[in-house]
Tab-separated table of C-alpha atoms in Angstrom:
chain	number	residue	atom	x	y	z
A	29	MET	CA	-0.124	-0.078	0.018
A	30	ARG	CA	2.745	2.144	0.732
A	31	ARG	CA	4.655	1.640	-2.406
A	32	LEU	CA	1.640	1.783	-4.213
A	33	ARG	CA	0.979	5.566	-2.887
A	34	ALA	CA	4.862	6.343	-3.442
A	35	PHE	CA	4.272	5.073	-7.204
A	36	ALA	CA	1.240	7.230	-7.261
A	37	THR	CA	2.656	10.576	-6.178
A	38	ALA	CA	5.931	10.090	-8.229
A	39	LEU	CA	3.328	9.851	-11.112
A	40	LEU	CA	1.742	12.784	-9.697
A	41	ALA	CA	4.592	14.718	-10.103
A	42	ALA	CA	6.223	13.723	-13.070
A	43	ALA	CA	2.911	15.007	-14.407
A	44	ALA	CA	3.276	18.496	-13.217
A	45	ALA	CA	7.298	18.410	-14.194
A	46	LEU	CA	5.920	17.891	-18.219
A	47	PRO	CA	6.206	21.335	-20.283
A	48	ALA	CA	2.677	22.124	-21.438
A	49	SER	CA	2.887	20.993	-24.653
A	50	ALA	CA	2.880	17.351	-23.204
A	51	VAL	CA	-0.702	17.524	-21.538
A	52	ALA	CA	-2.232	19.086	-24.841
A	53	ALA	CA	-5.989	19.811	-24.816
A	54	THR	CA	-7.562	17.292	-27.200
A	55	ASP	CA	-11.255	17.362	-28.865
A	56	ALA	CA	-11.497	13.996	-29.702
A	57	GLY	CA	-14.717	14.725	-31.525
A	58	SER	CA	-13.049	16.954	-34.055
A	59	GLY	CA	-9.646	15.831	-33.851
A	60	LEU	CA	-8.243	19.054	-33.143
A	61	SER	CA	-5.370	19.594	-30.262
A	62	ALA	CA	-4.021	23.103	-28.936
A	63	THR	CA	-0.743	23.368	-27.148
A	64	VAL	CA	1.985	26.029	-25.982
A	65	ASP	CA	5.405	25.634	-25.339
A	66	ARG	CA	5.358	26.630	-21.867
A	67	ALA	CA	3.931	26.144	-18.691
A	68	GLN	CA	4.817	28.690	-16.697
A	69	ILE	CA	6.242	32.047	-17.275
A	70	SER	CA	8.200	34.618	-14.690
A	71	THR	CA	8.751	38.004	-15.604
A	72	GLN	CA	8.675	41.636	-14.358
A	73	LEU	CA	6.203	44.598	-15.092
A	74	GLY	CA	6.945	46.544	-17.991
A	75	ARG	CA	8.671	43.653	-19.229
A	76	GLY	CA	7.498	42.134	-23.284
A	77	PHE	CA	7.510	37.684	-23.069
A	78	ALA	CA	6.096	36.158	-26.215
A	79	PHE	CA	5.069	32.456	-26.470
A	80	HIS	CA	3.785	29.996	-29.132
A	81	SER	CA	0.735	27.723	-29.377
A	82	THR	CA	0.309	24.900	-31.946
A	83	ILE	CA	-3.265	23.969	-33.133
A	84	THR	CA	-2.939	20.263	-34.437
A	85	ASN	CA	-5.390	18.631	-36.762
A	86	ALA	CA	-5.556	14.953	-36.105
A	87	GLY	CA	-8.530	14.598	-37.925
A	88	PRO	CA	-9.583	12.883	-41.454
A	89	GLN	CA	-10.680	16.043	-43.227
A	90	THR	CA	-9.299	19.548	-43.357
A	91	ALA	CA	-10.251	22.064	-40.451
A	92	ARG	CA	-11.253	25.196	-42.274
A	93	GLY	CA	-12.705	28.159	-40.119
A	94	LEU	CA	-10.890	28.331	-36.979
A	95	VAL	CA	-10.096	31.292	-35.062
A	96	ALA	CA	-7.448	31.565	-32.568
A	97	HIS	CA	-8.002	33.586	-29.098
A	98	LEU	CA	-5.604	34.843	-26.592
A	99	SER	CA	-7.057	35.174	-23.146
A	100	VAL	CA	-5.319	36.359	-19.826
A	101	LEU	CA	-7.163	36.658	-16.381
A	102	SER	CA	-6.341	37.064	-13.169
A	103	VAL	CA	-6.658	34.362	-10.922
A	104	ARG	CA	-6.825	36.271	-7.878
A	105	GLU	CA	-9.319	38.969	-7.450
A	106	GLU	CA	-6.845	41.729	-7.910
A	107	PRO	CA	-5.679	43.092	-9.760
A	108	TYR	CA	-8.534	44.144	-12.506
A	109	VAL	CA	-6.817	42.637	-16.150
A	110	ASP	CA	-7.645	44.734	-19.301
A	111	PRO	CA	-5.968	41.742	-21.882
A	112	GLU	CA	-6.036	44.589	-24.250
A	113	ASP	CA	-3.143	46.281	-22.741
A	114	TRP	CA	-1.257	43.058	-22.060
A	115	SER	CA	-1.429	42.464	-26.000
A	116	PRO	CA	-2.308	44.683	-29.270
A	117	GLN	CA	-2.879	41.219	-31.608
A	118	ARG	CA	-5.303	38.792	-29.420
A	119	VAL	CA	-7.596	37.254	-32.913
A	120	VAL	CA	-5.927	35.577	-35.350
A	121	PHE	CA	-8.066	33.615	-38.081
A	122	LEU	CA	-6.015	30.599	-39.397
A	123	ASP	CA	-5.724	29.327	-42.632
A	124	PRO	CA	-7.596	25.520	-43.235
A	125	ILE	CA	-5.318	22.973	-41.632
A	126	PRO	CA	-5.097	19.894	-43.585
A	127	ALA	CA	-5.858	16.771	-42.208
A	128	GLY	CA	-2.656	15.531	-40.036
A	129	GLY	CA	-1.369	19.129	-39.884
A	130	SER	CA	-0.750	21.824	-37.374
A	131	ARG	CA	-0.394	25.958	-37.446
A	132	SER	CA	1.971	27.431	-35.130
A	133	LEU	CA	1.175	30.928	-33.545
A	134	ARG	CA	3.295	33.483	-31.664
A	135	TRP	CA	1.736	35.961	-28.970
A	136	GLN	CA	3.959	38.752	-28.258
A	137	MET	CA	2.441	40.229	-24.992
A	138	THR	CA	3.312	42.926	-22.176
A	139	ALA	CA	2.987	42.709	-18.639
A	140	VAL	CA	1.382	45.532	-17.527
A	141	ASN	CA	0.315	44.338	-13.849
A	142	ALA	CA	1.695	42.380	-11.267
A	143	GLY	CA	0.403	39.304	-9.729
A	144	THR	CA	-0.531	35.654	-10.981
A	145	PHE	CA	-2.470	35.336	-13.994
A	146	GLY	CA	-3.216	32.262	-16.671
A	147	VAL	CA	-2.926	32.593	-19.938
A	148	TYR	CA	-4.403	30.457	-22.591
A	149	VAL	CA	-5.410	30.365	-26.290
A	150	THR	CA	-8.913	29.281	-27.401
A	151	VAL	CA	-9.516	28.102	-30.840
A	152	LEU	CA	-13.306	28.407	-32.104
A	153	ARG	CA	-15.151	27.976	-34.790
A	154	LYS	CA	-16.855	30.663	-37.388
A	155	ASP	CA	-19.660	28.737	-37.053
A	156	ALA	CA	-20.298	27.939	-33.997
A	157	GLY	CA	-22.872	25.575	-34.684
A	158	GLU	CA	-20.130	23.136	-35.946
A	159	ALA	CA	-18.216	20.425	-33.852
A	160	PRO	CA	-16.274	21.582	-30.866
A	161	THR	CA	-13.091	22.812	-30.485
A	162	PRO	CA	-10.294	22.862	-27.855
A	163	ASN	CA	-8.446	25.287	-25.346
A	164	THR	CA	-4.786	25.162	-24.511
A	165	PRO	CA	-3.152	24.445	-21.335
A	166	THR	CA	-2.981	27.321	-19.140
A	167	ILE	CA	0.275	29.015	-18.856
A	168	ASP	CA	0.803	30.155	-15.514
A	169	LEU	CA	2.279	33.643	-15.755
A	170	ARG	CA	4.112	35.148	-12.482
A	171	VAL	CA	4.480	39.068	-12.633
A	172	THR	CA	6.442	40.630	-9.954
A	173	GLU	CA	6.457	44.252	-9.628
A	174	ARG	CA	9.544	46.408	-10.256
A	175	ARG	CA	9.852	49.014	-7.473
A	176	VAL	CA	11.952	52.212	-8.266
A	177	LEU	CA	12.669	55.185	-5.634
A	178	ASN	CA	12.891	57.643	-8.285
A	179	SER	CA	11.852	56.561	-11.464
A	180	GLY	CA	15.221	57.306	-13.698
A	181	GLY	CA	16.097	60.211	-11.741
A	182	ILE	CA	13.403	62.945	-12.467
A	183	LEU	CA	14.007	64.414	-9.179
A	184	PRO	CA	16.511	66.522	-9.918
A	185	LEU	CA	15.165	67.940	-13.320
A	186	ALA	CA	12.291	68.720	-11.501
A	187	LEU	CA	14.225	70.694	-8.715
A	188	ALA	CA	16.607	72.423	-10.731
A	189	ILE	CA	14.571	74.348	-13.163
A	190	PRO	CA	12.217	76.120	-10.791
A	191	ALA	CA	15.194	76.705	-8.692
A	192	LEU	CA	17.172	77.788	-11.773
A	193	LEU	CA	13.889	80.192	-12.902
A	194	GLY	CA	13.500	81.293	-9.376
A	195	ALA	CA	17.301	82.620	-8.708
A	196	LEU	CA	16.773	84.534	-12.450
A	197	THR	CA	13.454	86.170	-11.195
A	198	ILE	CA	15.360	87.256	-7.872
A	199	ALA	CA	18.319	88.340	-9.602
A	200	LEU	CA	16.482	90.602	-11.920
A	201	ARG	CA	14.235	92.260	-9.674
A	202	LEU	CA	17.776	92.872	-7.050
A	203	ARG	CA	19.047	94.335	-10.325
A	204	ARG	CA	16.106	96.619	-10.899
A	205	ARG	CA	15.901	97.919	-7.375
A	206	ALA	CA	19.908	98.323	-7.182
B	3	MET	CA	13.487	105.070	-53.339
B	4	SER	CA	9.900	106.073	-53.959
B	5	ALA	CA	7.427	107.497	-50.939
B	6	GLY	CA	5.898	104.046	-50.733
B	7	GLY	CA	8.675	102.016	-49.646
B	8	ALA	CA	9.545	104.554	-46.952
B	9	ARG	CA	6.361	104.654	-45.757
B	10	GLU	CA	6.253	100.536	-45.744
B	11	ARG	CA	10.011	100.506	-44.506
B	12	GLY	CA	8.638	103.076	-41.695
B	13	ALA	CA	5.800	101.104	-41.237
B	14	GLN	CA	7.498	98.043	-40.300
B	15	ALA	CA	9.821	99.854	-38.083
B	16	GLY	CA	6.705	100.851	-36.582
B	17	TRP	CA	5.544	97.604	-35.340
B	18	VAL	CA	9.066	96.037	-34.122
B	19	VAL	CA	9.417	98.966	-32.113
B	20	VAL	CA	6.483	97.986	-31.080
B	21	LEU	CA	7.217	94.560	-30.343
B	22	GLU	CA	10.331	95.304	-28.461
B	23	ARG	CA	9.151	97.491	-26.020
B	24	GLU	CA	6.680	94.808	-25.526
B	25	LEU	CA	9.212	92.609	-25.153
B	26	ARG	CA	11.379	94.684	-22.569
B	27	ASP	CA	8.173	95.246	-20.463
B	28	LEU	CA	7.400	91.038	-20.167
B	29	TRP	CA	10.635	90.262	-19.936
B	30	VAL	CA	12.846	92.745	-18.572
B	31	GLY	CA	10.226	93.760	-16.268
B	32	GLY	CA	9.996	90.499	-14.537
B	33	ARG	CA	6.072	89.530	-15.408
B	34	GLY	CA	7.419	86.902	-17.442
B	35	LEU	CA	10.232	85.048	-15.709
B	36	VAL	CA	7.509	85.585	-12.849
B	37	LEU	CA	5.102	83.257	-15.049
B	38	CYS	CA	7.712	81.165	-16.208
B	39	PHE	CA	8.917	79.732	-12.705
B	40	ALA	CA	5.175	79.632	-12.100
B	41	PHE	CA	4.749	77.033	-14.685
B	42	SER	CA	8.408	75.786	-14.300
B	43	VAL	CA	6.799	74.673	-10.636
B	44	LEU	CA	3.575	73.222	-11.789
B	45	VAL	CA	5.519	71.296	-14.378
B	46	SER	CA	7.642	69.600	-11.776
B	47	ALA	CA	5.243	68.762	-9.223
B	48	ILE	CA	2.985	66.818	-12.215
B	49	ALA	CA	6.307	65.396	-14.251
B	50	TYR	CA	7.519	64.094	-10.572
B	51	LEU	CA	4.224	62.739	-9.635
B	52	ALA	CA	3.581	60.895	-12.909
B	53	ALA	CA	7.078	59.714	-13.122
B	54	THR	CA	7.629	58.317	-9.751
B	55	ASN	CA	5.033	55.284	-9.481
B	56	GLU	CA	6.196	52.438	-7.327
B	57	ALA	CA	5.617	50.205	-10.355
B	58	LEU	CA	7.681	51.163	-13.874
B	59	ASN	CA	5.116	50.282	-16.013
B	60	PHE	CA	5.484	50.843	-19.687
B	61	LEU	CA	1.889	51.944	-20.708
B	62	GLU	CA	1.674	54.691	-17.750
B	63	GLN	CA	4.765	55.783	-18.919
B	64	ARG	CA	3.517	56.678	-22.177
B	65	GLU	CA	0.134	58.102	-20.459
B	66	ALA	CA	2.438	60.093	-17.849
B	67	LEU	CA	4.339	61.993	-20.686
B	68	ASN	CA	0.979	62.409	-22.437
B	69	LEU	CA	-0.252	64.255	-19.209
B	70	VAL	CA	2.501	66.284	-18.768
B	71	VAL	CA	2.707	67.424	-22.391
B	72	GLN	CA	-0.889	68.477	-22.166
B	73	VAL	CA	-0.714	70.083	-19.126
B	74	GLY	CA	2.223	72.067	-20.479
B	75	MET	CA	0.518	73.316	-23.933
B	76	ILE	CA	-2.772	73.614	-22.492
B	77	VAL	CA	-1.123	76.157	-19.557
B	78	GLY	CA	1.494	77.269	-22.094
B	79	ALA	CA	-1.751	78.419	-23.726
B	80	LEU	CA	-3.084	80.307	-21.512
B	81	LEU	CA	-0.293	82.239	-20.236
B	82	ALA	CA	-0.431	83.599	-23.739
B	83	LEU	CA	-4.248	84.375	-23.113
B	84	LEU	CA	-3.301	86.083	-19.853
B	85	ALA	CA	-0.600	88.381	-21.668
B	86	ALA	CA	-3.121	89.090	-24.447
B	87	ALA	CA	-6.216	89.297	-22.599
B	88	ASP	CA	-4.492	92.412	-20.911
B	89	ALA	CA	-2.667	93.781	-24.090
B	90	ILE	CA	-5.022	96.719	-25.137
B	91	SER	CA	-8.126	96.484	-21.950
B	92	GLY	CA	-4.752	97.087	-19.411
B	93	GLU	CA	-3.629	99.878	-21.281
B	94	ARG	CA	-6.990	101.445	-21.466
B	95	GLU	CA	-7.211	100.601	-17.632
B	96	ARG	CA	-4.036	102.052	-17.075
B	97	GLY	CA	-4.687	105.164	-19.109
B	98	THR	CA	-1.515	104.250	-21.739
B	99	LEU	CA	-3.458	103.364	-24.263
B	100	GLU	CA	-4.223	107.248	-26.172
B	101	SER	CA	-0.586	107.729	-25.543
B	102	LEU	CA	-0.133	104.558	-27.908
B	103	LEU	CA	-2.656	105.238	-30.205
B	104	VAL	CA	-1.036	108.837	-31.043
B	105	THR	CA	2.297	106.937	-31.863
B	106	PRO	CA	2.672	106.257	-35.985
B	107	VAL	CA	1.535	102.829	-35.870
B	108	SER	CA	-1.322	101.636	-37.100
B	109	ARG	CA	-3.402	99.879	-34.981
B	110	ARG	CA	-3.333	96.442	-37.163
B	111	GLN	CA	0.297	96.764	-36.774
B	112	LEU	CA	-0.124	97.788	-32.724
B	113	ALA	CA	-2.168	94.783	-32.648
B	114	GLY	CA	-0.219	92.249	-34.487
B	115	ALA	CA	3.204	93.466	-31.973
B	116	LYS	CA	0.780	92.650	-29.057
B	117	LEU	CA	-0.222	89.040	-30.313
B	118	LEU	CA	3.541	88.141	-31.170
B	119	ALA	CA	4.462	89.066	-27.712
B	120	ALA	CA	2.213	87.351	-25.659
B	121	LEU	CA	3.137	84.052	-27.892
B	122	SER	CA	6.515	84.801	-26.898
B	123	LEU	CA	5.473	83.675	-23.066
B	124	TRP	CA	4.360	80.092	-24.921
B	125	LEU	CA	7.500	79.843	-26.380
B	126	ALA	CA	9.496	80.097	-23.213
B	127	ALA	CA	6.951	77.726	-21.840
B	128	TYR	CA	8.003	75.356	-24.498
B	129	ALA	CA	11.723	75.549	-23.766
B	130	ILE	CA	11.040	75.030	-19.874
B	131	LEU	CA	8.460	71.808	-21.218
B	132	VAL	CA	11.254	70.476	-23.148
B	133	PRO	CA	13.971	68.616	-20.720
B	134	TYR	CA	10.760	67.246	-18.829
B	135	GLY	CA	9.268	66.296	-22.518
B	136	TRP	CA	12.490	64.110	-23.141
B	137	PHE	CA	13.120	62.695	-19.835
B	138	LEU	CA	9.674	60.605	-20.009
B	139	ALA	CA	9.921	59.922	-23.603
B	140	ARG	CA	13.048	58.694	-23.730
B	141	SER	CA	12.189	55.309	-21.867
B	142	VAL	CA	9.261	54.800	-24.398
B	143	GLY	CA	11.316	55.723	-27.579
B	144	SER	CA	9.199	58.644	-28.516
B	145	VAL	CA	11.322	61.971	-27.906
B	146	GLY	CA	11.079	63.291	-31.481
B	147	THR	CA	7.590	62.899	-31.261
B	148	ALA	CA	6.686	63.831	-28.194
B	149	LEU	CA	8.452	67.268	-28.750
B	150	VAL	CA	7.186	67.757	-32.591
B	151	ALA	CA	3.965	67.532	-31.825
B	152	SER	CA	3.359	69.095	-28.779
B	153	PHE	CA	5.516	72.394	-30.207
B	154	VAL	CA	3.391	72.038	-33.175
B	155	ILE	CA	-0.306	71.647	-31.035
B	156	GLY	CA	1.367	74.224	-28.678
B	157	THR	CA	1.858	77.026	-30.851
B	158	LEU	CA	-1.716	76.383	-32.666
B	159	LEU	CA	-3.424	76.452	-29.299
B	160	ALA	CA	-1.334	79.375	-27.872
B	161	THR	CA	-2.161	81.381	-30.924
B	162	VAL	CA	-6.147	80.546	-30.892
B	163	PHE	CA	-6.258	81.565	-26.983
B	164	ALA	CA	-3.773	84.451	-28.179
B	165	SER	CA	-6.037	85.669	-30.249
B	166	LEU	CA	-9.095	85.397	-28.564
B	167	GLY	CA	-7.726	87.107	-25.538
B	168	LEU	CA	-6.541	89.856	-28.233
B	169	LEU	CA	-10.345	90.180	-29.518
B	170	VAL	CA	-11.820	89.988	-26.314
B	171	SER	CA	-9.354	92.826	-25.029
B	172	LEU	CA	-9.567	95.149	-28.280
B	173	PHE	CA	-13.678	96.048	-26.960
B	174	ALA	CA	-13.110	95.493	-23.100
B	175	SER	CA	-13.744	98.146	-21.778
B	176	SER	CA	-11.906	97.229	-18.393
B	177	ASN	CA	-9.620	94.390	-17.837
B	178	ARG	CA	-11.517	92.514	-15.077
B	179	VAL	CA	-13.951	91.697	-18.493
B	180	SER	CA	-11.381	90.995	-20.758
B	181	LEU	CA	-9.896	88.266	-18.598
B	182	SER	CA	-13.161	87.054	-17.336
B	183	VAL	CA	-14.804	86.389	-20.812
B	184	ALA	CA	-11.409	85.281	-22.295
B	185	LEU	CA	-11.119	82.642	-19.510
B	186	LEU	CA	-14.340	81.370	-19.436
B	187	ALA	CA	-13.988	80.995	-23.332
B	188	LEU	CA	-10.310	78.481	-22.317
B	189	PHE	CA	-12.445	76.460	-20.267
B	190	ALA	CA	-15.806	76.301	-22.328
B	191	LEU	CA	-13.372	75.236	-24.598
B	192	PHE	CA	-11.786	72.513	-22.937
B	193	ALA	CA	-14.393	71.445	-20.858
B	194	PRO	CA	-15.001	68.355	-23.260
B	195	THR	CA	-11.858	67.285	-23.184
B	196	GLN	CA	-12.636	66.243	-19.207
B	197	LEU	CA	-16.056	64.063	-20.247
B	198	PRO	CA	-15.630	60.327	-19.760
B	199	GLY	CA	-15.222	57.768	-22.721
B	200	GLY	CA	-19.286	56.752	-23.196
B	201	ALA	CA	-20.239	60.568	-23.744
B	202	ARG	CA	-17.858	61.118	-26.598
B	203	GLN	CA	-19.427	58.294	-28.769
B	204	GLY	CA	-21.596	58.733	-31.922
B	205	TRP	CA	-21.420	61.233	-34.633
B	206	PHE	CA	-22.803	64.350	-32.732
B	207	ALA	CA	-20.177	63.766	-30.332
B	208	ASP	CA	-17.502	63.162	-32.835
B	209	VAL	CA	-18.418	66.038	-34.661
B	210	LEU	CA	-18.550	68.458	-31.828
B	211	LEU	CA	-14.859	66.900	-31.245
B	212	HIS	CA	-13.696	67.676	-34.142
B	213	VAL	CA	-14.876	71.191	-34.333
B	214	ASN	CA	-13.570	72.286	-30.950
B	215	PRO	CA	-9.893	73.347	-31.585
B	216	ALA	CA	-9.434	72.433	-27.789
B	217	THR	CA	-10.244	68.536	-27.987
B	218	ALA	CA	-9.134	68.086	-31.243
B	219	ALA	CA	-5.668	69.181	-30.484
B	220	GLU	CA	-5.855	66.714	-27.045
B	221	ARG	CA	-7.379	63.576	-29.261
B	222	PHE	CA	-4.664	64.284	-31.615
B	223	VAL	CA	-2.185	64.115	-28.962
B	224	ASN	CA	-3.368	61.502	-27.257
B	225	ARG	CA	-3.529	59.002	-30.346
B	226	VAL	CA	0.042	60.218	-31.407
B	227	LEU	CA	1.697	59.791	-27.536
B	228	ILE	CA	-0.589	56.676	-26.569
B	229	SER	CA	-1.560	54.610	-29.545
B	230	GLY	CA	1.539	54.883	-31.529
B	231	SER	CA	-0.307	56.460	-34.700
B	232	SER	CA	1.438	58.120	-37.199
B	233	TRP	CA	0.369	61.530	-38.135
B	234	SER	CA	-0.948	61.085	-41.225
B	235	GLU	CA	-3.826	58.683	-39.760
B	236	GLU	CA	-4.572	61.525	-37.184
B	237	ILE	CA	-4.130	64.483	-39.575
B	238	GLY	CA	-7.852	65.065	-39.509
B	239	TRP	CA	-7.690	66.381	-35.625
B	240	LEU	CA	-5.107	68.772	-36.632
B	241	VAL	CA	-8.143	70.722	-39.038
B	242	SER	CA	-9.875	72.769	-36.946
B	243	PRO	CA	-6.928	73.987	-34.706
B	244	LEU	CA	-5.171	74.980	-38.018
B	245	LEU	CA	-8.303	76.591	-39.231
B	246	ALA	CA	-9.111	78.323	-35.353
B	247	ALA	CA	-5.210	79.618	-35.474
B	248	ALA	CA	-5.691	81.462	-39.119
B	249	LEU	CA	-9.537	82.621	-38.688
B	250	LEU	CA	-8.941	84.567	-35.184
B	251	GLY	CA	-5.535	85.320	-35.727
B	252	ALA	CA	-7.017	87.007	-38.655
B	253	ALA	CA	-9.368	88.004	-36.989
B	254	ALA	CA	-8.245	89.955	-34.367
B	255	LEU	CA	-5.604	91.879	-36.868
B	256	LEU	CA	-8.783	92.788	-39.002
B	257	LEU	CA	-10.970	94.167	-36.267
B	258	ALA	CA	-7.680	95.926	-34.623
B	259	SER	CA	-8.496	98.844	-36.844
B	260	ARG	CA	-11.722	99.378	-34.742
B	261	MET	CA	-9.950	99.871	-31.498
B	262	ARG	CA	-11.551	102.823	-29.433
B	263	LEU	CA	-9.958	104.210	-26.369
B	264	GLY	CA	-12.842	104.050	-24.522
B	265	GLY	CA	-13.839	100.281	-25.650
B	266	GLY	CA	-16.438	98.921	-27.584
B	267	GLY	CA	-16.900	98.662	-31.493
B	268	ALA	CA	-16.339	101.464	-33.600
B	269	GLY	CA	-19.355	103.883	-34.162
């Protein structure tokens, strides 16, 4: 029993360590599957990052009218996520994918909030009534804050210019009095 | 040399003399420097607050740049308006307009020289704005765009409001009336920029935003600095500031010939 539990634990740990592409979401009905090349992304606020998703057609027929959509959501109550800020292009209309073929997409994003987020790609059909379509596994995105005491050193500039103009004004007044 | 040529040269010298006197009054007299000092304190405070976020954010940096540039342009235009609104009614109130009107300088040239002197305040404000704009724009790679856009749009806005101030000043019987009317016009034109996004939708709102030079200028700078649009894409927003600057500037110069000692129009 103890050996069985150890085996199960090891199996679960191995599954957790697998890259996301190895746990692709497949829809048995349509033969379509969608994968991503990253299971987790760690980055800093304001940084850009990218990942690839691959949509594979394992079915017997060419898959037509597919639309890939990038989604990002916060897995905590805060912060609020506006996906438009994260990526300029979140929808891709795919060319037909022949039977046995695949299509790879590169998604460029910018981390605009700090926190823990889920990122995934949904594949939809233009005609909603047709066979169901898959999502990719969710990428675990961790964005850490980048704290700065003085953003780029604007303080010297913000003090120097008024000080200079103030000194000029006082000098001019003193000269006029003299 | 023909008499006409000599008269033209004399007339040209007349407005140059008035402009020199106005610039000396404004800058050597110290009023311009005090206004510029106040302007720099305001821009410094806004730039510092906008730039020193705890969390550095690419989007917010563009917005910080946009905020500082817009405040700089609006306050720069306000300075030009204040100087222009005081230009004639101030002379009238201080009792110095009569001596100006008897000089051999036409009223139109007098008004033109005062308009240029008022615009010198905007140029000084822009010179102060440049280091802040450069500082905030360099991290988002849009120094050239920010500086050129703020100069072009700020100059158009300053011309619009200085011409408006001068127009009011030509006919106002007192400085108080002139400044009140000119400031009211400025706030009325800028008020729609504070409307929430939902209130700016629909064809009617779109027409109003395009027709009002203040909202059109604000929208142009927003699109160019925050959205990264090209000038050619947003050129439609420049039409009303350009037209307003040309029309109000021409109106101020043309109507200057109706300037009277006691205020009010010709009659």
